[in-house]
């Protein structure tokens, strides 16, 4: 049986009569990274703060490493929960050096300095121990904040939108480095984010929240390829949505007769969801006839908007690698690869 770092059951929280968390429940195995993904105001930060002990839920229970820290008759203060917390903007102590910041939560013993140096090496900041926080860049401050959180070897690391204050170019590199540091230390971690790219590139498990509820929790590939509902589908990636009619194991739609995954729905009329990368384009005679309406080149890939069928509103956005080989006005044949998802 897999050991659990965190177990949450039926957690609810309201502010002034408004439900912010509603019966949230999930388990997180040790050594895994979970991303709590959702739009602003969905309750994800309140959930993180409840786990940390900064907020007191109205009901439910929280167990960390098998020990109840919140329940019907139990409340363990945040400093006793063995949690490392990395806020949005590092929040280093401005009057302490880098080394003193990292050592802040460590016992005063002979191994203290060794642990500080070990953490600096882990986050790629060797030689910075005597620097002051104001001498560091935003990305460097976040690395030190992570080192400080990891130093006491906590049961759980919590990261609250750790990259939101950083430039786009810096985020990707820092994401890789922080993911490496967490994996190397075998830490169990939870990151709150509204950025789908962050969640998918870093986490082994993603929990999608909406209106205080946990809508779906699964591995990233399952969230992307088999989203629980249309809202999740459109939130975690680009989609093409079409009307369709189910006929046995297939669904008829303006792009032809396509296979779909999952069980047969209770109704015949459905919405068909297709991801842009499922499309291929070729000669007109090799698919559904379509016309290129617009191309957008991003360098690493391109988005091609196609118009097809008799309905002027029937458009499909297709993602291809590199520069598009078609231009506006070209007629092509459109095909769909793999199963579609229906709702």
Coordinates of C-alpha atoms in Angstrom, one line a residue:
X1 CA 0.0 0.0 0.0
X2 CA 1.4 3.4 -1.0
X3 CA 2.2 5.6 1.9
X4 CA 0.2 8.9 2.0
X5 CA 1.8 12.3 2.6
X6 CA -1.6 14.0 2.8
X7 CA -5.2 12.9 3.2
X8 CA -8.1 15.3 3.0
X9 CA -11.7 14.4 3.6
X10 CA -14.8 16.5 3.0
X11 CA -13.1 19.8 3.7
X12 CA -15.4 22.8 3.6
X13 CA -14.8 26.5 4.4
X14 CA -17.0 29.6 4.0
X15 CA -16.4 33.3 4.5
X16 CA -19.4 35.4 5.4
X17 CA -21.8 32.7 4.4
X18 CA -20.1 32.2 1.0
X19 CA -18.8 28.7 0.3
X20 CA -15.1 28.9 -0.7
X21 CA -14.4 25.2 -0.3
X22 CA -17.1 22.5 -0.6
X23 CA -16.5 18.9 0.4
X24 CA -12.9 18.8 -1.0
X25 CA -11.4 15.3 -0.7
X26 CA -8.2 13.7 -2.1
X27 CA -5.1 11.7 -1.1
X28 CA -1.5 12.5 -2.1
X29 CA 1.1 9.8 -2.1
X30 CA 4.6 10.5 -0.6
X31 CA 7.1 11.9 -3.1
X32 CA 4.6 13.2 -5.6
X33 CA 4.0 16.7 -6.8
X34 CA 0.4 17.9 -7.0
X35 CA -0.7 21.0 -8.9
X36 CA -4.0 22.6 -7.8
X37 CA -5.2 24.3 -11.0
X38 CA -8.0 26.7 -11.4
X39 CA -9.1 30.3 -12.2
X40 CA -8.9 33.1 -9.7
X41 CA -11.4 32.8 -6.9
X42 CA -11.9 29.1 -7.2
X43 CA -10.7 28.3 -3.7
X44 CA -7.3 26.9 -4.5
X45 CA -5.3 29.3 -2.2
X46 CA -7.8 28.8 0.6
X47 CA -7.2 25.1 0.3
X48 CA -3.4 25.5 0.4
X49 CA -3.7 27.9 3.5
X50 CA -6.0 25.4 5.2
X51 CA -3.4 22.6 4.7
X52 CA -0.7 24.9 6.1
X53 CA -2.8 25.8 9.1
X54 CA -3.2 29.5 8.2
X55 CA -7.0 29.1 7.7
X56 CA -9.3 27.1 9.9
X57 CA -11.9 25.1 7.8
X58 CA -15.5 24.8 9.0
X59 CA -15.6 21.0 8.7
X60 CA -13.7 18.0 7.3
X61 CA -10.3 16.5 8.2
X62 CA -6.7 16.9 7.2
X63 CA -4.0 14.2 7.9
X64 CA -0.3 14.8 7.2
X65 CA 1.9 11.7 7.1
X66 CA -0.9 9.7 8.9
X67 CA -1.3 12.3 11.7
X68 CA -4.5 14.3 12.0
X69 CA -3.7 18.0 12.1
X70 CA -7.3 19.2 11.6
X71 CA -10.6 17.4 12.5
X72 CA -13.8 17.7 14.5
X73 CA -11.9 17.9 17.8
X74 CA -8.4 18.6 16.5
X75 CA -6.4 21.6 15.4
X76 CA -2.6 21.6 15.2
X77 CA -1.0 24.9 14.8
X78 CA 0.9 25.6 11.5
X79 CA 4.4 25.5 13.1
X80 CA 3.7 21.9 14.4
X81 CA 2.6 20.5 11.0
X82 CA 6.1 20.0 9.5
X83 CA 5.3 22.0 6.4
X84 CA 7.5 24.2 4.2
X85 CA 5.8 27.1 2.7
X86 CA 7.0 29.1 -0.4
X87 CA 4.8 32.2 -0.9
X88 CA 4.4 34.1 -4.2
X89 CA 7.3 36.5 -3.7
X90 CA 9.8 34.6 -1.6
X91 CA 9.2 36.7 1.5
X92 CA 12.8 36.4 2.7
X93 CA 13.8 38.1 5.9
X94 CA 15.4 41.4 4.6
X95 CA 17.8 41.8 7.5
X96 CA 19.2 38.3 7.3
X97 CA 21.8 36.9 4.9
X98 CA 21.0 34.1 2.5
X99 CA 22.6 31.6 4.9
X100 CA 20.7 33.0 7.9
X101 CA 17.4 32.8 5.9
X102 CA 18.0 29.1 5.1
X103 CA 19.1 28.3 8.6
X104 CA 16.1 30.1 10.2
X105 CA 14.1 26.9 10.9
X106 CA 17.0 24.6 11.7
X107 CA 18.1 23.5 15.2
X108 CA 21.3 25.1 16.5
X109 CA 23.9 22.3 16.1
X110 CA 27.1 21.5 14.4
X111 CA 25.4 20.2 11.3
X112 CA 23.5 23.5 10.7
X113 CA 26.1 25.0 8.4
X114 CA 26.4 21.8 6.4
X115 CA 22.7 21.7 5.8
X116 CA 22.7 25.3 4.6
X117 CA 25.5 24.5 2.1
X118 CA 23.7 21.4 1.0
X119 CA 20.5 23.4 0.3
X120 CA 22.5 26.1 -1.6
X121 CA 24.0 23.4 -3.8
X122 CA 20.6 21.8 -4.4
X123 CA 19.0 25.1 -5.7
X124 CA 22.2 26.1 -7.7
X125 CA 23.1 29.0 -5.4
X126 CA 26.5 28.0 -4.1
X127 CA 28.6 31.0 -3.0
X128 CA 25.6 33.2 -2.3
X129 CA 25.5 32.5 1.5
X130 CA 26.7 36.0 2.5
X131 CA 24.5 37.9 0.1
X132 CA 21.5 40.0 1.4
X133 CA 18.0 39.4 -0.1
X134 CA 18.0 42.9 -1.8
X135 CA 21.2 41.8 -3.8
X136 CA 19.3 38.9 -5.4
X137 CA 17.1 38.8 -8.5
X138 CA 13.4 37.7 -8.2
X139 CA 14.3 34.2 -9.4
X140 CA 17.2 33.9 -7.0
X141 CA 15.0 34.9 -4.1
X142 CA 12.6 32.2 -5.0
X143 CA 15.4 29.6 -5.1
X144 CA 16.4 30.7 -1.6
X145 CA 12.8 30.6 -0.4
X146 CA 12.6 27.0 -1.6
X147 CA 15.9 26.1 0.0
X148 CA 14.6 27.6 3.3
X149 CA 11.4 25.6 3.0
X150 CA 13.3 22.3 2.3
X151 CA 16.0 22.7 4.9
X152 CA 14.1 21.3 7.9
X153 CA 13.1 18.2 5.8
X154 CA 9.3 18.9 6.1
X155 CA 6.6 16.3 5.4
X156 CA 5.1 18.6 2.8
X157 CA 6.2 21.6 0.7
X158 CA 3.5 24.1 -0.3
X159 CA 4.1 26.6 -3.1
X160 CA 1.6 29.4 -3.6
X161 CA 1.9 30.6 -7.3
X162 CA 5.7 30.7 -6.9
X163 CA 6.4 32.1 -10.5
X164 CA 3.6 34.7 -10.8
X165 CA 5.9 37.7 -10.1
X166 CA 8.6 36.6 -12.5
X167 CA 9.2 37.5 -16.2
X168 CA 8.0 34.9 -18.7
X169 CA 11.5 34.1 -19.9
X170 CA 12.7 33.4 -16.4
X171 CA 9.8 31.2 -15.4
X172 CA 10.6 28.2 -17.7
X173 CA 14.2 27.8 -16.4
X174 CA 13.2 28.3 -12.8
X175 CA 10.4 25.7 -13.2
X176 CA 12.9 23.1 -14.4
X177 CA 15.3 23.9 -11.5
X178 CA 12.7 23.8 -8.8
X179 CA 11.2 20.6 -10.1
X180 CA 14.7 19.1 -10.1
X181 CA 15.3 20.2 -6.5
X182 CA 12.0 18.8 -5.3
X183 CA 12.6 15.5 -7.1
X184 CA 16.2 15.1 -5.9
X185 CA 15.1 15.8 -2.3
X186 CA 12.2 13.3 -2.7
X187 CA 9.9 16.0 -1.4
X188 CA 6.1 15.8 -1.5
X189 CA 4.8 19.1 -2.7
X190 CA 1.6 21.0 -3.7
X191 CA 1.7 23.9 -6.0
X192 CA -1.2 26.3 -6.5
X193 CA -1.4 27.9 -10.0
X194 CA -3.8 29.3 -12.6
X195 CA -1.2 28.6 -15.4
X196 CA -1.9 25.4 -17.3
X197 CA 1.6 25.2 -18.7
X198 CA 3.1 25.3 -15.2
X199 CA 0.8 22.6 -13.9
X200 CA 1.4 20.3 -16.8
X201 CA 5.2 20.8 -17.0
X202 CA 5.8 20.3 -13.3
X203 CA 3.2 18.1 -11.6
X204 CA 2.7 14.3 -11.6
X205 CA -0.9 14.8 -10.5
X206 CA -3.3 17.7 -11.3
X207 CA -6.4 18.7 -9.3
X208 CA -8.7 21.0 -11.2
X209 CA -10.9 23.3 -9.0
X210 CA -13.9 25.3 -9.8
X211 CA -16.3 27.3 -7.5
X212 CA -14.8 25.7 -4.4
X213 CA -15.2 22.2 -5.6
X214 CA -12.6 19.6 -6.8
X215 CA -13.8 18.8 -10.3
X216 CA -11.2 16.3 -11.4
X217 CA -7.9 14.9 -10.0
X218 CA -5.7 12.7 -12.3
X219 CA -2.4 12.5 -14.1
X220 CA -1.8 15.4 -16.5
X221 CA -2.3 13.2 -19.6
X222 CA -5.7 12.0 -18.4
X223 CA -6.8 15.6 -17.5
X224 CA -5.9 16.7 -21.0
X225 CA -7.1 13.8 -23.1
X226 CA -10.2 12.9 -21.0
X227 CA -11.4 16.0 -19.2
X228 CA -14.4 15.4 -17.0
X229 CA -16.6 18.1 -18.5
X230 CA -16.5 20.9 -21.1
X231 CA -15.4 23.5 -18.7
X232 CA -12.3 21.4 -17.7
X233 CA -11.7 20.7 -21.4
X234 CA -11.6 24.4 -22.5
X235 CA -9.7 25.4 -19.4
X236 CA -6.7 23.1 -19.8
X237 CA -6.1 23.6 -23.5
X238 CA -7.3 24.8 -26.9
X239 CA -10.4 23.0 -28.2
X240 CA -12.6 22.6 -31.3
X241 CA -16.2 22.1 -30.3
X242 CA -18.8 20.7 -32.7
X243 CA -22.3 19.4 -32.6
X244 CA -22.6 15.7 -33.2
X245 CA -25.0 12.7 -33.1
X246 CA -24.0 9.4 -31.6
X247 CA -24.5 6.3 -33.6
X248 CA -23.2 3.3 -31.7
X249 CA -19.4 3.4 -31.3
X250 CA -19.1 6.5 -33.6
X251 CA -20.3 10.1 -33.6
X252 CA -21.3 12.0 -36.8
X253 CA -20.3 15.6 -36.9
X254 CA -19.3 18.2 -39.6
X255 CA -15.9 16.6 -39.8
X256 CA -17.2 13.1 -40.6
X257 CA -17.9 9.9 -38.7
X258 CA -15.4 9.7 -35.8
X259 CA -14.6 7.2 -33.0
X260 CA -15.0 8.5 -29.4
X261 CA -13.6 7.3 -26.1
X262 CA -15.6 6.4 -23.0
X263 CA -19.1 4.9 -22.5
X264 CA -22.0 5.6 -24.8
X265 CA -23.9 8.7 -23.6
X266 CA -27.6 8.7 -22.5
X267 CA -28.5 11.1 -25.3
X268 CA -27.9 11.0 -29.1
X269 CA -27.1 14.7 -29.5
X270 CA -23.7 15.6 -28.0
X271 CA -20.9 18.2 -28.2
X272 CA -17.7 16.8 -29.8
X273 CA -14.4 18.0 -28.4
X274 CA -11.2 17.8 -30.5
X275 CA -7.7 19.0 -29.7
X276 CA -5.9 21.1 -32.3
X277 CA -3.0 18.6 -32.6
X278 CA -5.4 15.8 -33.6
X279 CA -5.9 17.4 -37.0
X280 CA -3.9 16.6 -40.1
X281 CA -4.2 18.5 -43.4
X282 CA -3.5 17.1 -46.9
X283 CA -4.9 17.0 -50.4
X284 CA -8.6 17.9 -50.8
X285 CA -9.6 14.4 -51.9
X286 CA -8.1 12.9 -48.7
X287 CA -10.5 14.4 -46.1
X288 CA -13.3 16.9 -45.4
X289 CA -13.0 19.8 -47.7
X290 CA -11.8 23.0 -45.9
X291 CA -10.4 26.4 -46.7
X292 CA -7.6 28.1 -44.8
X293 CA -9.0 31.3 -43.2
X294 CA -5.9 32.4 -41.2
X295 CA -2.4 31.3 -40.2
X296 CA -0.5 32.5 -37.1
X297 CA 3.2 31.7 -36.9
X298 CA 4.7 31.4 -33.4
X299 CA 8.2 30.2 -34.3
X300 CA 8.1 26.7 -32.7
X301 CA 4.7 26.0 -34.1
X302 CA 1.8 27.6 -36.0
X303 CA -2.0 27.8 -35.6
X304 CA -4.1 27.4 -38.8
X305 CA -7.7 28.4 -38.7
X306 CA -9.8 26.4 -41.2
X307 CA -13.4 27.0 -42.4
X308 CA -15.3 23.9 -43.5
X309 CA -18.8 22.7 -44.4
X310 CA -21.9 24.7 -45.3
X311 CA -22.1 26.6 -42.0
X312 CA -20.1 29.8 -42.0
X313 CA -19.4 29.4 -38.3
X314 CA -17.8 26.0 -38.7
X315 CA -14.1 26.6 -37.9
X316 CA -11.3 24.4 -36.7
X317 CA -8.0 25.5 -35.3
X318 CA -5.1 23.2 -36.2
X319 CA -1.7 23.3 -34.5
X320 CA 1.3 22.3 -36.6
X321 CA 5.1 22.3 -36.0
X322 CA 7.1 25.1 -37.5
X323 CA 6.0 27.4 -40.3
X324 CA 2.7 26.5 -42.0
X325 CA 2.9 25.0 -45.5
X326 CA -0.4 26.5 -46.5
X327 CA -1.7 30.1 -46.8
X328 CA -4.9 31.9 -46.6
X329 CA -7.4 30.8 -49.3
X330 CA -5.9 27.4 -49.9
X331 CA -8.3 24.4 -50.2
X332 CA -7.2 21.3 -48.3
X333 CA -8.5 18.0 -46.9
X334 CA -9.0 17.9 -43.2
X335 CA -8.8 14.7 -41.1
X336 CA -9.0 13.8 -37.4
X337 CA -6.6 11.3 -35.8
X338 CA -7.4 9.4 -32.7
X339 CA -10.6 9.3 -30.6
X340 CA -12.6 12.4 -29.9
X341 CA -14.3 13.2 -26.5
X342 CA -18.0 13.7 -26.4
X343 CA -20.2 15.5 -23.8

